[in-house]
mmCIF file of C-alpha atoms and ligand atoms in Angstrom:
data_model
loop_
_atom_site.group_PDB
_atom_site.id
_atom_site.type_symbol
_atom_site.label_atom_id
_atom_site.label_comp_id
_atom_site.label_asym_id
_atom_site.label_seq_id
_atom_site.Cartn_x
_atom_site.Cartn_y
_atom_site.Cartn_z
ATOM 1 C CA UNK A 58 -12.184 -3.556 -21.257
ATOM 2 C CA UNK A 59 -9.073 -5.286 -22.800
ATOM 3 C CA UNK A 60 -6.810 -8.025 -20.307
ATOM 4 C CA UNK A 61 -3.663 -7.749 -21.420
ATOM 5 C CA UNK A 62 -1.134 -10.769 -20.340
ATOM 6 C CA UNK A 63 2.003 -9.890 -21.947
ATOM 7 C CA UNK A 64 4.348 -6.891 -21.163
ATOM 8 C CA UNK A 65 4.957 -6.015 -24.955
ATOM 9 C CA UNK A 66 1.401 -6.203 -25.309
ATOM 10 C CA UNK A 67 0.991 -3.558 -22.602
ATOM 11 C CA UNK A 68 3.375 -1.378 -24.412
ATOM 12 C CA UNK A 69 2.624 -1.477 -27.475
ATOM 13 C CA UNK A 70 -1.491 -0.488 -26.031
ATOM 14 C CA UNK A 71 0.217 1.987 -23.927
ATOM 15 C CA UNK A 72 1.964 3.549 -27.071
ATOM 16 C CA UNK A 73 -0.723 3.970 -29.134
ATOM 17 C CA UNK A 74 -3.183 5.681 -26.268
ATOM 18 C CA UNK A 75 -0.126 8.018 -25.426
ATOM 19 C CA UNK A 76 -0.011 8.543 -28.751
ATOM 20 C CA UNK A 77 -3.881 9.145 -29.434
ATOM 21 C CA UNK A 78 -3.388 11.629 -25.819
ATOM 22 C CA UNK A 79 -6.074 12.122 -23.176
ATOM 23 C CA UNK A 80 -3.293 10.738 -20.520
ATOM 24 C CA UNK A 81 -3.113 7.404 -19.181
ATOM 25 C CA UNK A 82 -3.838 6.917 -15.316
ATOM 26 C CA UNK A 83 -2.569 3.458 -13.267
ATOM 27 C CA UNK A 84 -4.008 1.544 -10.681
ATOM 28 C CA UNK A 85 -0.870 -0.667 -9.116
ATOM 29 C CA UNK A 86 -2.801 -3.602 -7.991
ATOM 30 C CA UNK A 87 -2.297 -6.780 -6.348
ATOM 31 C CA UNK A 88 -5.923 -7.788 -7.166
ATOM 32 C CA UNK A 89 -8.354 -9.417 -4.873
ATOM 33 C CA UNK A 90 -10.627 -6.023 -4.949
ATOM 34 C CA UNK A 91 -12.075 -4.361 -2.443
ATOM 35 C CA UNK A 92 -14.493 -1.173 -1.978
ATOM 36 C CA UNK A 93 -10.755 0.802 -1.325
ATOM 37 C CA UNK A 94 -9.424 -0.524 -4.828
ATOM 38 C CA UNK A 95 -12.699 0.838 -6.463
ATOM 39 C CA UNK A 96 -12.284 3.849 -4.649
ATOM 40 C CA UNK A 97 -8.389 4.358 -6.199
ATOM 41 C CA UNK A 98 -9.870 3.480 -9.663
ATOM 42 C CA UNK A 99 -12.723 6.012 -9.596
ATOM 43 C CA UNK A 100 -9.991 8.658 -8.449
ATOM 44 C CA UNK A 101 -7.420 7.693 -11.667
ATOM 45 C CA UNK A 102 -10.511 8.061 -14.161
ATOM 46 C CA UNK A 103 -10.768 11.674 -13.018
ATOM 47 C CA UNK A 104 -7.291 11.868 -14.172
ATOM 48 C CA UNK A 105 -6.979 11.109 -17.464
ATOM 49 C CA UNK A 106 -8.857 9.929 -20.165
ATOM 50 C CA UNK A 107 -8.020 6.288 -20.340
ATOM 51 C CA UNK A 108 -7.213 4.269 -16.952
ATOM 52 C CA UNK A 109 -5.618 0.977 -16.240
ATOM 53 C CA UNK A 110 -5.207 -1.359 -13.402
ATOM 54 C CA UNK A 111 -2.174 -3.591 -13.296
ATOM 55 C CA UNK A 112 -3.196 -6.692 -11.487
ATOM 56 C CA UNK A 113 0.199 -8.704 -10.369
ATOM 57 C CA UNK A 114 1.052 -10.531 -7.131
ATOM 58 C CA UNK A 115 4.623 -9.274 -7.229
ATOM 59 C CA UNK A 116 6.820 -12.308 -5.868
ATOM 60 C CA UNK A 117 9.786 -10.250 -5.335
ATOM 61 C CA UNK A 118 8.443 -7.878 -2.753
ATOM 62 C CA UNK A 119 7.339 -11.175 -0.107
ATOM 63 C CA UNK A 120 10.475 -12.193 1.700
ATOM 64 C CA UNK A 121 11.055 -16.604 2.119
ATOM 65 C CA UNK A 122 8.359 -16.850 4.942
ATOM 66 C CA UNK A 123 5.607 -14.390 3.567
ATOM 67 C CA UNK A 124 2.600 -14.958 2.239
ATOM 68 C CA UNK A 125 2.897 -14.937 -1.682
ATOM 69 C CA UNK A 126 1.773 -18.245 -1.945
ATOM 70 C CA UNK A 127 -1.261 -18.195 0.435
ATOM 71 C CA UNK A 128 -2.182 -14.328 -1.030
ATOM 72 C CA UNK A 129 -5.810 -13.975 -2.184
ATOM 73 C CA UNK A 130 -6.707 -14.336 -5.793
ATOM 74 C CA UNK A 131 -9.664 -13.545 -7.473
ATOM 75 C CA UNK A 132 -9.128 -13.115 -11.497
ATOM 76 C CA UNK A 133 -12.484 -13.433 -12.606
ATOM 77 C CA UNK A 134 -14.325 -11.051 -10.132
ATOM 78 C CA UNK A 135 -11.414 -8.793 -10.198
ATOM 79 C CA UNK A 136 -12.075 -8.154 -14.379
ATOM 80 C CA UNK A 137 -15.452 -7.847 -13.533
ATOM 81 C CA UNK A 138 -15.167 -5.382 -10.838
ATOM 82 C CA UNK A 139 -13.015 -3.000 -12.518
ATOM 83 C CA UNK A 140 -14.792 -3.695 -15.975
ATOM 84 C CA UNK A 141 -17.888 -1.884 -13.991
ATOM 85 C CA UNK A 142 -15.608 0.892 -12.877
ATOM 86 C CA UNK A 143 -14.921 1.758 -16.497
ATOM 87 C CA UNK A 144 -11.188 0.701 -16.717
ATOM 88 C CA UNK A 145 -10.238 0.250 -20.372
ATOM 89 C CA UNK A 146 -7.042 -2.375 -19.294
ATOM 90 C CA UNK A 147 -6.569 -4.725 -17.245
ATOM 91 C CA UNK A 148 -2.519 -5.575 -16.910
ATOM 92 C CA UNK A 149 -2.244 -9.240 -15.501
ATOM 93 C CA UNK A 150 1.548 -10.506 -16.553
ATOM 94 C CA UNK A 151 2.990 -13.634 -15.441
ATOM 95 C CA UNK A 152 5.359 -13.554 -12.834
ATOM 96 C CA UNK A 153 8.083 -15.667 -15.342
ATOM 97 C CA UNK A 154 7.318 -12.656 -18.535
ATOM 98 C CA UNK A 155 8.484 -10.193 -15.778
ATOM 99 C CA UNK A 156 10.896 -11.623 -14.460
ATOM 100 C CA UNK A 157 12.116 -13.382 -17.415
ATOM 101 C CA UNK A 158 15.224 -15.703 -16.862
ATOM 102 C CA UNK A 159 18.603 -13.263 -16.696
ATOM 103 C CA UNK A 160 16.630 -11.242 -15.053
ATOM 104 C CA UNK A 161 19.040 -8.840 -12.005
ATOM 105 C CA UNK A 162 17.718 -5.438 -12.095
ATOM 106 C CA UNK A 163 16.618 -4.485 -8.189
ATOM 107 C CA UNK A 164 16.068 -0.728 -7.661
ATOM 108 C CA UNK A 165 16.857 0.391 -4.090
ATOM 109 C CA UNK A 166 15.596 3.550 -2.569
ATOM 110 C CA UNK A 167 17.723 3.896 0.882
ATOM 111 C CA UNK A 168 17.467 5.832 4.049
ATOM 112 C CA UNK A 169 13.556 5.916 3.970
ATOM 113 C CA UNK A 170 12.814 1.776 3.506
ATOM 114 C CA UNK A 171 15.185 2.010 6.828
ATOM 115 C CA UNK A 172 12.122 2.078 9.114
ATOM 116 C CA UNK A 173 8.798 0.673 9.885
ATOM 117 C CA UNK A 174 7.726 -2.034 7.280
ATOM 118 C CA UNK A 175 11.258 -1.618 5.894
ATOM 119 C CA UNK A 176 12.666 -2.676 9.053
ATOM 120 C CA UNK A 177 11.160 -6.100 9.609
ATOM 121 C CA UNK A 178 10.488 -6.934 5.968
ATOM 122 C CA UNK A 179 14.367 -6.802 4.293
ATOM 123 C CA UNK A 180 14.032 -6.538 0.426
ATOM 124 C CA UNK A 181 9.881 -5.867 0.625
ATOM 125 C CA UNK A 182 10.352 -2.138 -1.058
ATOM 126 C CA UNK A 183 13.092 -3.174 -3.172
ATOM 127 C CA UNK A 184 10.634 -5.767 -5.104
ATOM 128 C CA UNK A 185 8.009 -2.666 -4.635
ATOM 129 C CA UNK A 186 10.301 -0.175 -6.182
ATOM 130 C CA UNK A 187 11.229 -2.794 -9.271
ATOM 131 C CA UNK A 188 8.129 -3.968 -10.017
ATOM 132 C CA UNK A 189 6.867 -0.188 -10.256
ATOM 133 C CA UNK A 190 9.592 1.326 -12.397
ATOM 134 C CA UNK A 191 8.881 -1.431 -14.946
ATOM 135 C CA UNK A 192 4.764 -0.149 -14.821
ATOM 136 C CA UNK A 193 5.431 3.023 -15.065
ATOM 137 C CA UNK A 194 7.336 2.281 -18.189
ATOM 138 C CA UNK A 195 5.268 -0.222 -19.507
ATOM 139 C CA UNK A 196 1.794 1.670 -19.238
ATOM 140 C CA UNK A 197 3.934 4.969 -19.957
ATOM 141 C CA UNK A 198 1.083 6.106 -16.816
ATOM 142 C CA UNK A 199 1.256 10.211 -16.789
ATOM 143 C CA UNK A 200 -0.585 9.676 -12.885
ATOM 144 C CA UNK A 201 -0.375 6.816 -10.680
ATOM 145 C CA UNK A 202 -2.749 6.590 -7.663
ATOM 146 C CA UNK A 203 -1.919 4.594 -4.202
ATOM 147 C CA UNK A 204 -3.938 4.100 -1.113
ATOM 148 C CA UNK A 205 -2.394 6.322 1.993
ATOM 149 C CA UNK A 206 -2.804 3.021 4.151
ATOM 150 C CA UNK A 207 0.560 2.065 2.670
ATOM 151 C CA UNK A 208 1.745 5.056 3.946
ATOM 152 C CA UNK A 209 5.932 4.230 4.000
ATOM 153 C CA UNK A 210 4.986 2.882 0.551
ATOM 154 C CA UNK A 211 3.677 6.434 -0.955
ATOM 155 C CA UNK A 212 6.829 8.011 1.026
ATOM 156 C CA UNK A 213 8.700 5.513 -1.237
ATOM 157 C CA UNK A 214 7.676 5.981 -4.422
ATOM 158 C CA UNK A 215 7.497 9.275 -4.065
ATOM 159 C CA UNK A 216 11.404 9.746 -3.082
ATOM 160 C CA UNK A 217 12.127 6.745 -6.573
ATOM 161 C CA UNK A 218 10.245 8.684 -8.914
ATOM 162 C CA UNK A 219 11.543 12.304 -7.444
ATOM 163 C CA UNK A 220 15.358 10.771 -7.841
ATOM 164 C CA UNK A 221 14.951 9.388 -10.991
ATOM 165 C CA UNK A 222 13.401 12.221 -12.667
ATOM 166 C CA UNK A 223 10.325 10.045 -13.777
ATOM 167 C CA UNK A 224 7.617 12.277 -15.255
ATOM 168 C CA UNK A 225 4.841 10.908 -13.237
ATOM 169 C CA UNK A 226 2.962 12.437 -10.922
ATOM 170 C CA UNK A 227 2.032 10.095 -7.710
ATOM 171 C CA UNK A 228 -1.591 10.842 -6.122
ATOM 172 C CA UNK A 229 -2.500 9.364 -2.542
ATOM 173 C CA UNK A 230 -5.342 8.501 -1.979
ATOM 174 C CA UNK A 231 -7.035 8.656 1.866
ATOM 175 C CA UNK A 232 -7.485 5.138 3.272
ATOM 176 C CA UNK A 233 -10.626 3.922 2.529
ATOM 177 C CA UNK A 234 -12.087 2.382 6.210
ATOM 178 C CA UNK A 235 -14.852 -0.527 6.940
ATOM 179 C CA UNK A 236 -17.809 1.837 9.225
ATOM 180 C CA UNK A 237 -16.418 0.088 12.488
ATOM 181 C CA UNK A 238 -13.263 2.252 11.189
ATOM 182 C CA UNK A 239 -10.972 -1.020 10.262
ATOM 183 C CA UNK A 240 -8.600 -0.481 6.878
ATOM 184 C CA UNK A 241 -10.028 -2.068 3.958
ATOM 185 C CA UNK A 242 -6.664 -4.634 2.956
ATOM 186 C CA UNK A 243 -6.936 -7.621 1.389
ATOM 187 C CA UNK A 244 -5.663 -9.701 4.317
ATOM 188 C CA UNK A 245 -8.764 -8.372 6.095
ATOM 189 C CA UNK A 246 -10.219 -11.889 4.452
ATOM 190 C CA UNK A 247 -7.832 -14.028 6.654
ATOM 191 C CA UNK A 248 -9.306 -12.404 9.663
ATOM 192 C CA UNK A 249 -11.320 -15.146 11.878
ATOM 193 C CA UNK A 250 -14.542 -14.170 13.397
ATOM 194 C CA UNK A 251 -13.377 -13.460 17.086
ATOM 195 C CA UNK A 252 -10.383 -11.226 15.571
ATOM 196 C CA UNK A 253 -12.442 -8.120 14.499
ATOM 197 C CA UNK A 254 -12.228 -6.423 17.987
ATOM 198 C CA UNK A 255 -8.205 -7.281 17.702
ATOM 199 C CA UNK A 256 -7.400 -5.854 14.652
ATOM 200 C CA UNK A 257 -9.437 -2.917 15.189
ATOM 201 C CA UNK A 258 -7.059 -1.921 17.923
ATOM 202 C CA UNK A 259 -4.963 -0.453 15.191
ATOM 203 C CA UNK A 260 -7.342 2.085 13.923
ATOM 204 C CA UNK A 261 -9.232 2.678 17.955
ATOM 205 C CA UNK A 262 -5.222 3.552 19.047
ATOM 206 C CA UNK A 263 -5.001 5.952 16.053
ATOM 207 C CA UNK A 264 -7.821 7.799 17.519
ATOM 208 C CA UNK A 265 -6.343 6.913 20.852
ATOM 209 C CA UNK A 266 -2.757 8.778 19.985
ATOM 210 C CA UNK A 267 -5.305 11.809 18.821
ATOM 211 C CA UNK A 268 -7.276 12.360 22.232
ATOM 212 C CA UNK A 269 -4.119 11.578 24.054
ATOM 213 C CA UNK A 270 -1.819 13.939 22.299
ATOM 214 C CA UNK A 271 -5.213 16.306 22.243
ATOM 215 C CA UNK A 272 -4.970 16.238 26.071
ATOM 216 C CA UNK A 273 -1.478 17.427 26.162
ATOM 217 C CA UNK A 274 0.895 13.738 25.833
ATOM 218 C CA UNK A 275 3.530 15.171 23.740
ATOM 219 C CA UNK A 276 6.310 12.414 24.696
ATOM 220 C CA UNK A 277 6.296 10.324 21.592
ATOM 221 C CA UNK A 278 8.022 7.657 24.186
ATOM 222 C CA UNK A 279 5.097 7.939 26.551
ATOM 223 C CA UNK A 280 2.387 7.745 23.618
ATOM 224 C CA UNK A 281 3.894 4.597 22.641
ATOM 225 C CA UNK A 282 3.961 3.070 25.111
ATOM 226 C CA UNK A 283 0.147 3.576 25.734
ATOM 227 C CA UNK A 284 -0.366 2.692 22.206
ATOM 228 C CA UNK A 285 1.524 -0.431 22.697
ATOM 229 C CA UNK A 286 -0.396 -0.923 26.450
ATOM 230 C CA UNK A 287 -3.674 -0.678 24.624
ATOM 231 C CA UNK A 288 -2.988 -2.884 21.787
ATOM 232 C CA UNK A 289 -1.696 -5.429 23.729
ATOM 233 C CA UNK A 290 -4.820 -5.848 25.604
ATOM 234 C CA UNK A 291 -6.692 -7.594 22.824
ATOM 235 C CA UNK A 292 -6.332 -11.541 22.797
ATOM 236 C CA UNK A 293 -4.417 -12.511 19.742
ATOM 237 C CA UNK A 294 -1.921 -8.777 18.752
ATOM 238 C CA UNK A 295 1.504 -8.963 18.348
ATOM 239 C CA UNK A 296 2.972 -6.055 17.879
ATOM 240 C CA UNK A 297 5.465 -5.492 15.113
ATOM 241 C CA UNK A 298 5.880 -1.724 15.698
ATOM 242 C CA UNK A 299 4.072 0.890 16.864
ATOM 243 C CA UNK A 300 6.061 4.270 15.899
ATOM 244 C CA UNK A 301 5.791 7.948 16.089
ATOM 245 C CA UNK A 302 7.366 9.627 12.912
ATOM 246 C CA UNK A 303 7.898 12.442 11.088
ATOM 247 C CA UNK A 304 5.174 12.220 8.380
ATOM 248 C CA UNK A 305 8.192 13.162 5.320
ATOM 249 C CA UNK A 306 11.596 11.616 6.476
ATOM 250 C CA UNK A 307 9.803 8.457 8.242
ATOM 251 C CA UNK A 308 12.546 8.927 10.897
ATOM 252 C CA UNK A 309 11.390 8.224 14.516
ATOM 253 C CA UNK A 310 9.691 11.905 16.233
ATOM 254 C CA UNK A 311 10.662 12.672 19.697
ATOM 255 C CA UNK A 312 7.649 14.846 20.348
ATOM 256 C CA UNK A 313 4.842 14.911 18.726
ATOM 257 C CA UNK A 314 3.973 18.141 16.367
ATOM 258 C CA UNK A 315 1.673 18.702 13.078
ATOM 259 C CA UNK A 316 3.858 16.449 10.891
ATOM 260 C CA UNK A 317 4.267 13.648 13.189
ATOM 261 C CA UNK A 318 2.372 10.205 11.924
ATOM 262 C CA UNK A 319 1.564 7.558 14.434
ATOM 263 C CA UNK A 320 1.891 3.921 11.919
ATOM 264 C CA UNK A 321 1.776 0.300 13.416
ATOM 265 C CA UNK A 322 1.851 -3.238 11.856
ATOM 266 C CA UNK A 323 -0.188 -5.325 14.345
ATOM 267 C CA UNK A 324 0.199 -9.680 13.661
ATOM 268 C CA UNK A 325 -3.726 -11.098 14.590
ATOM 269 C CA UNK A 326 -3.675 -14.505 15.643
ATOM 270 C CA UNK A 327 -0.380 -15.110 14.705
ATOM 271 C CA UNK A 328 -1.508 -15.036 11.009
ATOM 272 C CA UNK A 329 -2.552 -11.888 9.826
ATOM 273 C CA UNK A 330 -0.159 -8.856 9.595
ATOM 274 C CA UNK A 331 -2.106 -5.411 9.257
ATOM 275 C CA UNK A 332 -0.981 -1.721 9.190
ATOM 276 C CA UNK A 333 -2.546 1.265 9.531
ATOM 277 C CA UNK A 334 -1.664 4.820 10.009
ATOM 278 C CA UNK A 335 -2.816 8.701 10.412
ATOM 279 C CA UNK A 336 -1.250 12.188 11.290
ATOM 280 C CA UNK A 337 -1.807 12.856 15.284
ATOM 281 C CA UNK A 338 -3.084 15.979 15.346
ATOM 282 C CA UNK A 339 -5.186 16.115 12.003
ATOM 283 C CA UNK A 340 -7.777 13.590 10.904
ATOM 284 C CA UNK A 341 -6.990 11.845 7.747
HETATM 285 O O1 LIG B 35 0.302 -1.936 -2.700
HETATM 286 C C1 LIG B 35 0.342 -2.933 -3.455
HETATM 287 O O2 LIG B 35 -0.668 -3.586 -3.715
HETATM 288 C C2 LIG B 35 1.687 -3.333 -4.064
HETATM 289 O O3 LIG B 35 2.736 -3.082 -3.196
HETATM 290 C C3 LIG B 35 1.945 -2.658 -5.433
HETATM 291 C C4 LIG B 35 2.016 -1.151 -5.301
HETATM 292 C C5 LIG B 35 0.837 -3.032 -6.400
HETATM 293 C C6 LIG B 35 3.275 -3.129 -6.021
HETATM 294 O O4 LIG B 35 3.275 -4.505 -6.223
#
């Protein structure tokens, strides 16, 4: 498996591949792997013929009071891990090659980065949306795969490459869950030992919203506010949102039908900010 540091470098491997065909297949990483990051590299080898993972904590997508500094690393194991998957390249750039000094390009996707994670992160999909534009063009990927737990982030790219005619094609991937039913995520590893029955109030009202809606609740105002009710009863959750949407616009439902998502963010002991989603009345 190559690790490739510099952007040109990256090119110039991605030219030559292109050029040799087979496709190329990219895993968007921000490292620290878990059995969900496997899971998206497995799915891009079944792609195409050769398959990297880009491996960058992206500083512009963590506002002033994030976590960019504190976010897990793990080089070493990383290269191992995906070395055993079978990826032939591991992209791991340094913030200051990206973002060189002069640097000003920001690509914006509106209406959708309104909501949800949008909302109370200002600028997060922006950094998203730049950093991906420059790996798709870098690794000249012909597929990129994403986990569906970033579900507004899917939406996202989706809508950026749609608009600017990018010929990629953008594969979700379902979220990959712990067997208690918890969201693999690499913040999962700031999670203190009495916080598991916490955080896994985001997937348990998930299932909630499902047997609720199942039992008639149609009032997406009503089913929130159980949601919220339940969450809220676990020591530790503060609730950043908890929102019925429609699954393709991301704008808020008023009743619930076969498109409508439920998604939260959920803080855990003040430290740990998880999301989670699913469809209401489908599994998945
Ligand atoms: O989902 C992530 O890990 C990041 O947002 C991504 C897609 C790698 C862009 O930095």
């Amino acid at each position: 498996m190559e690790i490739i540091h510099s952007p040109d470098e990256m090119a110039a491997w991605a030219k030559a591949q292109a050029a040799a065909g087979g496709g190329i297949a990219l895993v968007p990483t921000m490292g620290c792997f878990h059995d969900a990051h496997l899971s998206l590299m497995r799915c891009a080898r079944r792609q195409a013929g050769k398959v990297v993972v880009s491996l960058f904590v992206n500083p512009l997508q963590f506002g002033p009071s994030e976590d960019f500094a504190a976010y897990p690393r793990n080089f070493a194991e990383d290269c191992r891990m995906a070395a055993g998957e079978g990826v032939d390249a591991v992209f791991a750039p340094d913030p200051a090659e990206m973002y060189p000094k002069g640097f000003q390009t920001v690509v914006s996707v509106k209406d959708i980065t309104r909501h949800l994670c949008g909302a109370s992160r200002p600028g997060h999909f922006d950094g998203v949306a730049t950093v991906l534009v420059k790996l798709f063009h870098l690794t000249r990927a012909d597929c990129a795969v994403f986990g569906e737990k970033d579900y507004q982030q899917l939406v996202v790219i989706r809508r950026l490459t749609a608009d600017l005619n990018m010929d990629i094609e953008i594969i979700g991937h379902p979220t990959v869950r712990e067997a208690d039913g918890l969201a693999m995520s690499s913040r999962n590893l700031y999670l203190e030992e009495g916080d598991r029955e916490s955080a896994l109030s985001l997937y348990r009202s998930i299932v909630m919203a499902r047997k609720l809606a199942a039992g008639g609740l149609r009032d997406a105002i009503g089913l929130e506010r159980r949601l919220r009710e339940y969450i809220e009863s676990f020591p530790g959750t503060e609730i950043d949102y908890v929102c019925l949407v429609d699954a393709e616009s991301l704008e808020p439902a008023a009743a619930v039908d076969d498109r409508t998502l439920v998604a939260l963010a959920v803080r855990i002991g003040g430290r740990v900010r998880l999301i989670d989603n699913g469809l209401v009345l489908r599994d998945g």
